[in-house]
Every structure is written in C-alpha cells, then in structure tokens.
PDB file of C-alpha atoms in Angstrom:
ATOM      1  CA  MET A 246      53.685  30.997 -48.645  1.00 47.00           C
ATOM      2  CA  SER A 247      52.657  30.335 -44.825  1.00 49.00           C
ATOM      3  CA  ASP A 248      49.162  30.211 -43.880  1.00 52.00           C
ATOM      4  CA  GLN A 249      49.412  33.550 -41.953  1.00 57.00           C
ATOM      5  CA  MET A 250      50.439  35.487 -45.187  1.00 65.00           C
ATOM      6  CA  ASN A 251      47.408  33.920 -47.064  1.00 73.00           C
ATOM      7  CA  ASN A 252      44.792  34.976 -44.116  1.00 81.00           C
ATOM      8  CA  THR A 253      43.090  38.135 -44.591  1.00 77.00           C
ATOM      9  CA  MET A 254      42.644  40.110 -41.259  1.00 69.00           C
ATOM     10  CA  ARG A 255      39.219  41.535 -40.420  1.00 66.00           C
ATOM     11  CA  PHE A 256      38.678  44.910 -39.159  1.00 62.00           C
ATOM     12  CA  SER A 257      35.293  45.581 -37.626  1.00 63.00           C
ATOM     13  CA  LEU A 258      34.285  49.106 -36.744  1.00 62.00           C
ATOM     14  CA  GLU A 259      31.135  47.913 -35.450  1.00 74.00           C
ATOM     15  CA  GLN A 260      32.850  45.459 -32.824  1.00 73.00           C
ATOM     16  CA  ASP A 261      35.060  48.377 -31.861  1.00 79.00           C
ATOM     17  CA  LYS A 262      31.904  50.512 -31.139  1.00 81.00           C
ATOM     18  CA  LYS A 263      30.435  47.689 -28.998  1.00 83.00           C
ATOM     19  CA  ASP A 264      33.715  47.383 -27.035  1.00 87.00           C
ATOM     20  CA  GLN A 265      33.872  51.166 -26.633  1.00 91.00           C
ATOM     21  CA  ALA A 266      30.275  51.491 -25.252  1.00 92.00           C
ATOM     22  CA  ARG A 267      30.859  48.484 -23.175  1.00 93.00           C
ATOM     23  CA  GLU A 268      34.091  50.079 -21.640  1.00 95.00           C
ATOM     24  CA  ILE A 269      32.370  53.670 -21.074  1.00 96.00           C
ATOM     25  CA  ILE A 270      29.426  52.039 -19.374  1.00 97.00           C
ATOM     26  CA  THR A 271      31.447  50.138 -16.847  1.00 96.00           C
ATOM     27  CA  GLN A 272      33.643  53.297 -16.273  1.00 97.00           C
ATOM     28  CA  VAL A 273      30.197  55.404 -15.665  1.00 98.00           C
ATOM     29  CA  TYR A 274      28.845  52.630 -13.517  1.00 97.00           C
ATOM     30  CA  GLN A 275      31.911  52.504 -11.342  1.00 98.00           C
ATOM     31  CA  ALA A 276      32.000  56.320 -10.925  1.00 98.00           C
ATOM     32  CA  LEU A 277      28.253  56.723 -10.143  1.00 98.00           C
ATOM     33  CA  GLU A 278      28.571  53.839  -7.554  1.00 98.00           C
ATOM     34  CA  GLU A 279      31.826  55.649  -5.943  1.00 98.00           C
ATOM     35  CA  LYS A 280      29.901  58.703  -5.498  1.00 98.00           C
ATOM     36  CA  GLY A 281      27.028  56.852  -3.830  1.00 98.00           C
ATOM     37  CA  TYR A 282      24.602  56.851  -6.640  1.00 98.00           C
ATOM     38  CA  ASN A 283      22.074  54.087  -7.831  1.00 98.00           C
ATOM     39  CA  PRO A 284      23.867  53.501 -11.302  1.00 97.00           C
ATOM     40  CA  ALA A 285      20.607  52.166 -12.768  1.00 96.00           C
ATOM     41  CA  ASN A 286      18.576  54.990 -11.729  1.00 97.00           C
ATOM     42  CA  GLN A 287      21.078  57.441 -12.949  1.00 97.00           C
ATOM     43  CA  PHE A 288      21.390  55.635 -16.391  1.00 96.00           C
ATOM     44  CA  ILE A 289      17.676  55.615 -16.819  1.00 96.00           C
ATOM     45  CA  GLY A 290      17.385  59.317 -16.345  1.00 97.00           C
ATOM     46  CA  TYR A 291      20.014  59.921 -18.651  1.00 97.00           C
ATOM     47  CA  ILE A 292      18.825  57.598 -21.493  1.00 96.00           C
ATOM     48  CA  LEU A 293      15.317  58.976 -21.194  1.00 96.00           C
ATOM     49  CA  SER A 294      16.089  62.664 -20.990  1.00 97.00           C
ATOM     50  CA  GLY A 295      19.487  63.255 -22.616  1.00 96.00           C
ATOM     51  CA  ASP A 296      20.667  65.254 -19.642  1.00 97.00           C
ATOM     52  CA  PRO A 297      23.972  64.577 -18.850  1.00 96.00           C
ATOM     53  CA  SER A 298      23.845  65.928 -15.270  1.00 97.00           C
ATOM     54  CA  TYR A 299      22.400  62.358 -14.494  1.00 98.00           C
ATOM     55  CA  ILE A 300      25.771  61.318 -14.843  1.00 98.00           C
ATOM     56  CA  THR A 301      28.689  62.511 -12.196  1.00 97.00           C
ATOM     57  CA  SER A 302      31.620  64.516 -13.595  1.00 97.00           C
ATOM     58  CA  HIS A 303      33.630  62.100 -11.142  1.00 97.00           C
ATOM     59  CA  GLY A 304      36.280  60.743 -12.774  1.00 96.00           C
ATOM     60  CA  GLY A 305      35.444  61.844 -16.303  1.00 97.00           C
ATOM     61  CA  ALA A 306      32.503  60.101 -16.234  1.00 98.00           C
ATOM     62  CA  ARG A 307      30.191  62.706 -17.775  1.00 98.00           C
ATOM     63  CA  SER A 308      32.534  63.337 -20.650  1.00 97.00           C
ATOM     64  CA  GLN A 309      32.866  59.715 -21.248  1.00 97.00           C
ATOM     65  CA  ILE A 310      29.090  59.016 -21.807  1.00 97.00           C
ATOM     66  CA  ARG A 311      28.918  61.799 -24.334  1.00 96.00           C
ATOM     67  CA  LYS A 312      31.219  59.777 -26.436  1.00 95.00           C
ATOM     68  CA  ILE A 313      28.475  57.243 -27.467  1.00 94.00           C
ATOM     69  CA  GLU A 314      24.900  57.706 -28.276  1.00 94.00           C
ATOM     70  CA  ARG A 315      21.854  56.948 -25.641  1.00 95.00           C
ATOM     71  CA  ASP A 316      20.641  54.215 -28.326  1.00 93.00           C
ATOM     72  CA  GLU A 317      24.187  52.561 -27.958  1.00 93.00           C
ATOM     73  CA  ILE A 318      24.204  52.418 -24.447  1.00 94.00           C
ATOM     74  CA  LEU A 319      20.537  50.765 -24.484  1.00 94.00           C
ATOM     75  CA  GLU A 320      21.624  48.540 -27.042  1.00 92.00           C
ATOM     76  CA  GLU A 321      24.286  47.317 -25.097  1.00 92.00           C
ATOM     77  CA  LEU A 322      22.244  47.279 -21.720  1.00 92.00           C
ATOM     78  CA  LEU A 323      19.734  45.145 -23.453  1.00 92.00           C
ATOM     79  CA  ASN A 324      22.099  42.803 -25.334  1.00 91.00           C
ATOM     80  CA  SER A 325      23.930  42.316 -22.060  1.00 91.00           C
ATOM     81  CA  TYR A 326      20.483  41.379 -19.963  1.00 91.00           C
ATOM     82  CA  ILE A 327      19.450  39.325 -22.845  1.00 93.00           C
ATOM     83  CA  LYS A 328      22.575  37.313 -22.815  1.00 90.00           C
ATOM     84  CA  HIS A 329      22.911  36.813 -19.223  1.00 88.00           C
ATOM     85  CA  HIS A 330      19.155  35.667 -18.773  1.00 88.00           C
ATOM     86  CA  MET A 331      19.358  33.349 -21.587  1.00 84.00           C
ATOM     87  CA  ASN A 332      22.402  31.390 -20.237  1.00 75.00           C
ATOM     88  CA  GLN A 333      20.200  31.372 -16.966  1.00 69.00           C
ATOM     89  CA  LYS A 334      17.591  29.156 -18.229  1.00 59.00           C
TER      90      LYS A 334
END
C-alpha cells in the first residue's frame, strides 16, 4: 500500500470554528471601515453589550457577526494580539 493510503486524515471542528471566526472578524472589520466607523470601538461596544446594533448591516456584517459567539471573537482577537506582539520582541 502507498503511504497515502496508510495515513489517517484529521478533522478539526475547533480549527474550522477558529477559521470561521477569523474570516467573519475580517469581513465585519472591513464593512465597519467602509462605512466610516472605528472598528475597534464598534467591536468593543458589541463584545461588552451583546447589542448587534454596534455592527453595521452593510455587506451583511451584522448577520455575519451573529454566527459566532462574543467569547469566540474575544479569544480570536486576544490570540492574534499575543501572537503579533510575541513576534515583535
């Protein structure tokens, strides 16, 4: 048998969720910028309050942001911040 047939593929639902969160955050960030909002302020308002009106409906951003939990957004933002700043040292 070839090596390819002996290898077991891994499926990671957790990685898929992280990828989805990253993609949604990027899309929402771009939509907020396009509408002239400060994305950081709007994300903070949404994360703290849970009120989706902090997120523009432009480009479907408000419906996209509802697909992920606020703690997932916070986790992705924090992980990205740490990763970026650890590489800066």
